Amino acid sequence: MKECHAEILTVIPWQDKPEGYSKPVWRYDSNPIINRDAIPTSNSIFNSAVIPFKDGFAGVFRCDSIAVSMDIYPGFSEDGIHWRIEEEPIIFLGEDKEILKREYRYDPRVCFLEDRYYITWCNGYHGPTIGIGYTFDFKTFYQLENAFLPYNRNGVLFPRKINGKYAMLSRPSDTGHTPFGDIFYSQSSDLEYWGHHRHVMSPVKGDESAWQGTKIGPGPIPIETEEGWLLIYHGVIHTCNGFVYRVGTAILDLEEPWKVKYRSKYYILGPEEYYERVGDVPNVVFPCAALTDKDTGRIALYYGCADTVTGLAFTTVEELIGFTKAHALT
Ligand code: BMA
């Protein structure tokens, strides 16, 4: 694996794969790690992002309140499993009051890039778009311009410049629950003006890989490997009981990440456990962070469960690359 993500000085959470288990991803045996009421005002805490920070971990958490409003909150942990989430949402500083107006915020990602921690999230600005901010210490936060016009969700930065440009994946959407969705790649010289948009991939039509037939969206920050960028993403099928969210993998070209080298026909994680099947929105697993240890290739995957609680699962770079190539769509 190439060195590209935030240097990990801490040991990421880990449990060995259970004996005889055949699937590429296995769950933490004490899931969920964050309950819905971990802060006094929360209705649910899910779809959240974590990152190594100092000699532990920090994170940005989606907490929907007991008024059922959506906002993002900082949190800290020594071991990546037990979290202290602040009771007040992030307040961003910035130059333009227009951009600082808060409508709603949800589904954050956190990316260490150059010298600071960038946060992207789905930001309400006359409809959902991609907000970008940064922090050095998870105490003071600065907000930049929204990356795109509404409507867009799932803004996911790459952890380094590619061909001299900052790079971001996203999923153009609508004002509602979006019955469509492709992943696009966008480039920027300054993290403010985004362009040179490239199509990456679409939902899979037909029944060859029906779990990802309605819409797809990027999940955690892509992981740089010798084979390419390992992308973990969510895929959605529309059933007679509503949307079902599962998780899949693709390997993108290192220098031209809009080119998909491999994409798995099978999902790697789906709603199976009660806390993934039952909640405010049933049958949703939604990953937003993948801590990766560059020496061992271990991955700790953080994902929202049924829009209610936060789960943790494990895999390795080797498992996911092997699985994606072995079951690649042709
Ligand atoms: C998406 C987003 C996610 C959510 C999912 C399922 O559109 O709102 O935050 O997990 O729907 O409700």
Short mmCIF file of C-alpha atoms in Angstrom, two decimals, residues 1-313:
data_model
loop_
_atom_site.label_atom_id
_atom_site.label_comp_id
_atom_site.label_asym_id
_atom_site.label_seq_id
_atom_site.Cartn_x
_atom_site.Cartn_y
_atom_site.Cartn_z
CA MET A 1 0.00 0.00 0.00
CA LYS A 2 1.17 3.51 -0.75
CA GLU A 3 1.54 6.09 1.98
CA CYS A 4 -1.10 8.71 1.40
CA HIS A 5 -3.59 8.97 4.21
CA ALA A 6 -3.09 10.64 7.58
CA GLU A 7 -0.19 8.98 9.28
CA ILE A 8 -1.59 6.57 11.82
CA LEU A 9 0.28 6.61 15.09
CA THR A 10 -2.51 4.96 17.02
CA VAL A 11 -3.70 1.39 16.78
CA ILE A 12 -7.01 1.22 14.96
CA PRO A 13 -9.83 -0.88 16.42
CA TRP A 14 -9.57 -4.52 15.42
CA GLN A 15 -11.04 -7.98 15.92
CA ASP A 16 -9.87 -11.03 14.00
CA LYS A 17 -12.15 -12.59 11.45
CA PRO A 18 -14.28 -15.25 13.15
CA GLU A 19 -13.11 -18.78 12.42
CA GLY A 20 -14.83 -20.32 9.42
CA TYR A 21 -16.44 -17.01 8.37
CA SER A 22 -16.45 -16.77 4.59
CA LYS A 23 -17.46 -13.17 3.91
CA PRO A 24 -15.02 -10.29 3.34
CA VAL A 25 -16.38 -8.01 6.10
CA TRP A 26 -17.18 -8.99 9.68
CA ARG A 27 -18.92 -6.97 12.36
CA TYR A 28 -17.59 -5.84 15.74
CA ASP A 29 -19.09 -8.25 18.24
CA SER A 30 -20.44 -5.50 20.51
CA ASN A 31 -22.21 -3.43 17.88
CA PRO A 32 -23.63 -0.87 17.83
CA ILE A 33 -20.77 1.24 19.19
CA ILE A 34 -22.80 4.45 19.47
CA ASN A 35 -26.39 4.38 20.61
CA ARG A 36 -29.08 6.74 19.46
CA ASP A 37 -29.16 8.72 22.71
CA ALA A 38 -25.42 9.16 23.33
CA ILE A 39 -26.00 12.89 23.88
CA PRO A 40 -29.02 14.29 25.74
CA THR A 41 -30.61 15.94 22.69
CA SER A 42 -30.10 13.17 20.13
CA ASN A 43 -32.79 11.09 18.49
CA SER A 44 -30.20 9.13 16.48
CA ILE A 45 -26.44 9.12 15.75
CA PHE A 46 -25.32 7.49 12.50
CA ASN A 47 -23.57 8.09 9.12
CA SER A 48 -20.55 9.60 10.88
CA ALA A 49 -16.83 9.95 10.13
CA VAL A 50 -13.76 9.34 12.30
CA ILE A 51 -10.02 9.81 11.84
CA PRO A 52 -6.80 9.28 13.84
CA PHE A 53 -6.07 12.41 15.85
CA LYS A 54 -3.18 13.01 18.26
CA ASP A 55 -2.76 9.74 20.16
CA GLY A 56 -6.39 8.73 19.72
CA PHE A 57 -9.22 9.55 17.37
CA ALA A 58 -11.54 12.41 16.54
CA GLY A 59 -14.72 12.38 14.55
CA VAL A 60 -17.61 14.36 13.16
CA PHE A 61 -20.95 12.82 14.01
CA ARG A 62 -24.34 13.15 12.45
CA CYS A 63 -26.74 13.61 15.34
CA ASP A 64 -30.38 14.09 14.48
CA SER A 65 -32.01 15.85 17.41
CA ILE A 66 -35.18 15.07 19.30
CA ALA A 67 -36.68 17.88 17.19
CA VAL A 68 -35.50 15.67 14.27
CA SER A 69 -33.21 18.34 12.89
CA MET A 70 -29.88 17.25 11.38
CA ASP A 71 -26.51 18.62 12.45
CA ILE A 72 -22.87 17.57 12.85
CA TYR A 73 -21.01 17.35 16.17
CA PRO A 74 -17.34 16.80 17.06
CA GLY A 75 -16.34 13.80 19.16
CA PHE A 76 -13.24 12.20 20.60
CA SER A 77 -12.09 8.73 21.53
CA GLU A 78 -9.00 7.02 22.92
CA ASP A 79 -9.69 3.64 21.31
CA GLY A 80 -11.98 4.39 18.34
CA ILE A 81 -14.80 2.45 19.97
CA HIS A 82 -15.89 4.45 23.01
CA TRP A 83 -16.79 8.00 21.97
CA ARG A 84 -17.43 11.26 23.80
CA ILE A 85 -19.57 13.37 21.53
CA GLU A 86 -19.85 17.08 22.27
CA GLU A 87 -23.31 18.25 23.23
CA GLU A 88 -23.23 21.30 20.94
CA PRO A 89 -23.03 21.14 17.14
CA ILE A 90 -20.05 22.49 15.22
CA ILE A 91 -20.03 26.25 14.77
CA PHE A 92 -18.13 27.24 11.66
CA LEU A 93 -16.20 30.47 11.25
CA GLY A 94 -15.81 31.98 7.81
CA GLU A 95 -15.66 35.08 5.70
CA ASP A 96 -19.14 35.11 4.16
CA LYS A 97 -22.20 35.06 6.41
CA GLU A 98 -24.32 33.82 3.51
CA ILE A 99 -22.37 30.57 3.48
CA LEU A 100 -22.42 30.22 7.26
CA LYS A 101 -26.25 30.24 7.39
CA ARG A 102 -27.27 26.88 8.77
CA GLU A 103 -30.21 25.05 7.22
CA TYR A 104 -29.23 21.45 7.96
CA ARG A 105 -26.09 19.36 7.91
CA TYR A 106 -25.67 15.62 7.62
CA ASP A 107 -23.57 12.64 6.48
CA PRO A 108 -20.07 14.08 7.17
CA ARG A 109 -16.77 12.72 5.87
CA VAL A 110 -13.37 13.69 7.31
CA CYS A 111 -10.19 13.71 5.22
CA PHE A 112 -6.65 14.54 6.31
CA LEU A 113 -5.19 16.49 3.39
CA GLU A 114 -1.79 18.21 3.45
CA ASP A 115 -1.84 19.89 6.85
CA ARG A 116 -5.39 19.82 8.16
CA TYR A 117 -8.58 17.88 8.56
CA TYR A 118 -11.18 18.69 5.92
CA ILE A 119 -14.83 17.98 6.54
CA THR A 120 -17.34 17.56 3.77
CA TRP A 121 -21.03 17.08 4.44
CA CYS A 122 -24.42 17.35 2.88
CA ASN A 123 -25.22 21.02 3.48
CA GLY A 124 -28.65 22.58 3.19
CA TYR A 125 -28.50 25.63 0.93
CA HIS A 126 -31.85 25.88 -0.84
CA GLY A 127 -31.64 22.13 -1.15
CA PRO A 128 -28.82 19.73 -0.38
CA THR A 129 -25.32 20.49 -1.65
CA ILE A 130 -21.75 19.74 -0.53
CA GLY A 131 -20.36 21.84 2.32
CA ILE A 132 -16.60 21.98 2.92
CA GLY A 133 -14.81 23.09 6.04
CA TYR A 134 -11.59 22.39 7.86
CA THR A 135 -10.10 22.22 11.30
CA PHE A 136 -6.68 21.67 12.82
CA ASP A 137 -7.86 20.66 16.27
CA PHE A 138 -11.56 19.68 16.12
CA LYS A 139 -12.28 22.71 18.31
CA THR A 140 -12.24 25.61 15.85
CA PHE A 141 -13.81 24.97 12.47
CA TYR A 142 -13.72 27.08 9.30
CA GLN A 143 -16.21 26.81 6.47
CA LEU A 144 -15.35 27.31 2.79
CA GLU A 145 -17.72 27.88 -0.11
CA ASN A 146 -20.13 25.09 -0.98
CA ALA A 147 -18.50 22.92 -3.63
CA PHE A 148 -21.45 22.66 -6.00
CA LEU A 149 -24.82 24.07 -6.88
CA PRO A 150 -27.69 22.20 -5.24
CA TYR A 151 -28.57 19.36 -5.48
CA ASN A 152 -25.80 17.06 -4.48
CA ARG A 153 -24.93 14.60 -1.71
CA ASN A 154 -22.03 12.43 -0.61
CA GLY A 155 -19.05 14.73 -1.24
CA VAL A 156 -15.94 12.64 -0.61
CA LEU A 157 -12.43 14.14 -0.94
CA PHE A 158 -9.38 12.19 -2.07
CA PRO A 159 -6.55 12.34 0.50
CA ARG A 160 -4.01 13.93 -1.86
CA LYS A 161 -3.91 16.03 -5.01
CA ILE A 162 -4.15 14.00 -8.21
CA ASN A 163 -2.39 15.42 -11.25
CA GLY A 164 -1.92 18.68 -9.34
CA LYS A 165 -5.63 19.08 -8.49
CA TYR A 166 -7.74 18.47 -5.42
CA ALA A 167 -10.27 15.79 -6.21
CA MET A 168 -13.73 14.95 -4.95
CA LEU A 169 -16.37 12.33 -5.65
CA SER A 170 -20.03 13.25 -5.32
CA ARG A 171 -23.51 12.17 -6.26
CA PRO A 172 -25.78 14.77 -7.93
CA SER A 173 -29.30 14.36 -6.55
CA ASP A 174 -32.66 16.06 -6.05
CA THR A 175 -34.58 17.75 -3.23
CA GLY A 176 -36.23 14.54 -2.10
CA HIS A 177 -35.13 10.98 -1.49
CA THR A 178 -33.61 10.72 -4.99
CA PRO A 179 -34.62 7.69 -7.04
CA PHE A 180 -31.46 7.94 -9.19
CA GLY A 181 -27.77 8.65 -8.74
CA ASP A 182 -24.38 8.24 -10.40
CA ILE A 183 -20.94 8.93 -8.93
CA PHE A 184 -18.96 11.80 -10.49
CA TYR A 185 -15.37 13.01 -10.06
CA SER A 186 -14.62 16.77 -9.82
CA GLN A 187 -11.34 18.67 -9.68
CA SER A 188 -10.21 21.96 -8.14
CA SER A 189 -7.05 24.03 -7.84
CA ASP A 190 -8.13 25.75 -4.64
CA LEU A 191 -10.92 23.69 -2.99
CA GLU A 192 -13.31 26.51 -3.95
CA TYR A 193 -13.96 26.29 -7.70
CA TRP A 194 -14.75 22.77 -8.86
CA GLY A 195 -14.84 21.63 -12.48
CA HIS A 196 -13.42 19.19 -15.01
CA HIS A 197 -16.23 16.85 -13.93
CA ARG A 198 -15.94 13.24 -15.02
CA HIS A 199 -18.47 10.44 -14.80
CA VAL A 200 -17.25 7.50 -12.69
CA MET A 201 -20.06 4.98 -12.53
CA SER A 202 -23.83 4.45 -12.68
CA PRO A 203 -26.25 2.09 -10.96
CA VAL A 204 -26.28 -1.35 -12.56
CA LYS A 205 -29.34 -1.91 -14.70
CA GLY A 206 -30.88 -5.36 -15.06
CA ASP A 207 -30.58 -8.09 -12.46
CA GLU A 208 -26.88 -8.89 -12.61
CA SER A 209 -26.22 -6.79 -9.52
CA ALA A 210 -29.67 -5.58 -8.50
CA TRP A 211 -28.68 -4.40 -4.99
CA GLN A 212 -27.07 -1.37 -6.71
CA GLY A 213 -29.74 -0.84 -9.36
CA THR A 214 -31.37 2.40 -8.16
CA LYS A 215 -28.55 4.71 -7.03
CA ILE A 216 -24.98 4.61 -5.77
CA GLY A 217 -22.90 7.05 -3.74
CA PRO A 218 -19.30 7.21 -2.50
CA GLY A 219 -18.72 6.27 1.15
CA PRO A 220 -15.42 6.67 3.02
CA ILE A 221 -12.33 8.55 1.75
CA PRO A 222 -10.83 6.32 -1.00
CA ILE A 223 -7.87 4.19 0.10
CA GLU A 224 -4.76 4.34 -2.08
CA THR A 225 -3.36 0.90 -2.93
CA GLU A 226 -0.94 -0.50 -5.52
CA GLU A 227 -3.98 -1.67 -7.51
CA GLY A 228 -5.67 1.73 -7.55
CA TRP A 229 -8.02 3.69 -5.31
CA LEU A 230 -10.13 1.30 -3.29
CA LEU A 231 -13.59 2.84 -3.17
CA ILE A 232 -16.18 1.64 -0.69
CA TYR A 233 -19.61 2.90 -1.74
CA HIS A 234 -23.29 2.46 -1.00
CA GLY A 235 -25.69 0.96 -3.47
CA VAL A 236 -29.46 1.11 -3.28
CA ILE A 237 -32.33 -1.00 -4.59
CA HIS A 238 -35.94 0.20 -4.53
CA THR A 239 -38.13 -2.59 -3.19
CA CYS A 240 -41.84 -2.73 -2.38
CA ASN A 241 -40.84 -1.82 1.19
CA GLY A 242 -38.72 1.16 0.18
CA PHE A 243 -35.01 1.68 -0.39
CA VAL A 244 -32.47 -0.87 0.88
CA TYR A 245 -28.87 0.36 1.32
CA ARG A 246 -25.91 -2.00 0.99
CA VAL A 247 -22.16 -1.55 0.58
CA GLY A 248 -19.95 -2.43 -2.38
CA THR A 249 -16.40 -1.91 -3.62
CA ALA A 250 -14.66 -0.66 -6.75
CA ILE A 251 -11.04 -0.07 -7.72
CA LEU A 252 -10.41 3.21 -9.53
CA ASP A 253 -7.39 4.11 -11.65
CA LEU A 254 -4.75 5.89 -9.56
CA GLU A 255 -4.09 8.77 -11.95
CA GLU A 256 -7.48 8.94 -13.65
CA PRO A 257 -9.86 7.92 -10.87
CA TRP A 258 -12.96 8.31 -13.04
CA LYS A 259 -11.82 5.12 -14.79
CA VAL A 260 -13.18 2.06 -12.99
CA LYS A 261 -10.77 -0.87 -13.16
CA TYR A 262 -12.92 -3.34 -11.22
CA ARG A 263 -16.29 -3.20 -9.55
CA SER A 264 -17.76 -6.02 -7.54
CA LYS A 265 -21.05 -7.56 -8.55
CA TYR A 266 -21.64 -8.72 -4.96
CA TYR A 267 -22.16 -6.44 -1.99
CA ILE A 268 -19.72 -6.69 0.94
CA LEU A 269 -22.13 -5.60 3.69
CA GLY A 270 -25.91 -5.49 3.82
CA PRO A 271 -28.57 -4.98 6.49
CA GLU A 272 -28.72 -8.30 8.33
CA GLU A 273 -28.47 -7.63 12.06
CA TYR A 274 -31.49 -6.32 13.95
CA TYR A 275 -29.91 -2.87 14.46
CA GLU A 276 -29.36 -2.58 10.70
CA ARG A 277 -32.84 -3.81 9.85
CA VAL A 278 -34.85 -1.98 12.48
CA GLY A 279 -34.65 1.75 13.15
CA ASP A 280 -35.95 5.10 11.97
CA VAL A 281 -35.21 4.08 8.36
CA PRO A 282 -35.05 0.29 8.21
CA ASN A 283 -32.59 -1.71 6.10
CA VAL A 284 -29.81 0.84 5.77
CA VAL A 285 -26.06 0.32 6.17
CA PHE A 286 -24.24 3.51 5.22
CA PRO A 287 -20.41 3.72 5.57
CA CYS A 288 -18.73 7.12 6.00
CA ALA A 289 -15.24 6.24 7.30
CA ALA A 290 -12.63 3.51 6.89
CA LEU A 291 -9.62 3.73 9.21
CA THR A 292 -6.78 1.96 7.42
CA ASP A 293 -3.51 0.77 8.90
CA LYS A 294 -0.92 1.06 6.16
CA ASP A 295 1.40 -1.56 7.64
CA THR A 296 -1.10 -4.35 8.16
CA GLY A 297 -3.79 -3.31 5.65
CA ARG A 298 -6.41 -3.61 8.38
CA ILE A 299 -9.57 -1.58 7.88
CA ALA A 300 -12.06 -0.51 10.55
CA LEU A 301 -15.26 0.50 8.78
CA TYR A 302 -17.70 2.89 10.49
CA TYR A 303 -21.25 2.84 9.22
CA GLY A 304 -24.69 4.14 10.05
CA CYS A 305 -27.28 1.48 10.87
CA ALA A 306 -30.95 2.01 9.98
CA ASP A 307 -30.47 5.80 10.30
CA THR A 308 -30.39 5.32 14.07
CA VAL A 309 -27.10 4.02 15.54
CA THR A 310 -23.44 3.63 14.51
CA GLY A 311 -21.79 0.29 13.77
CA LEU A 312 -18.22 -0.89 13.30
CA ALA A 313 -16.98 -3.68 11.03
#
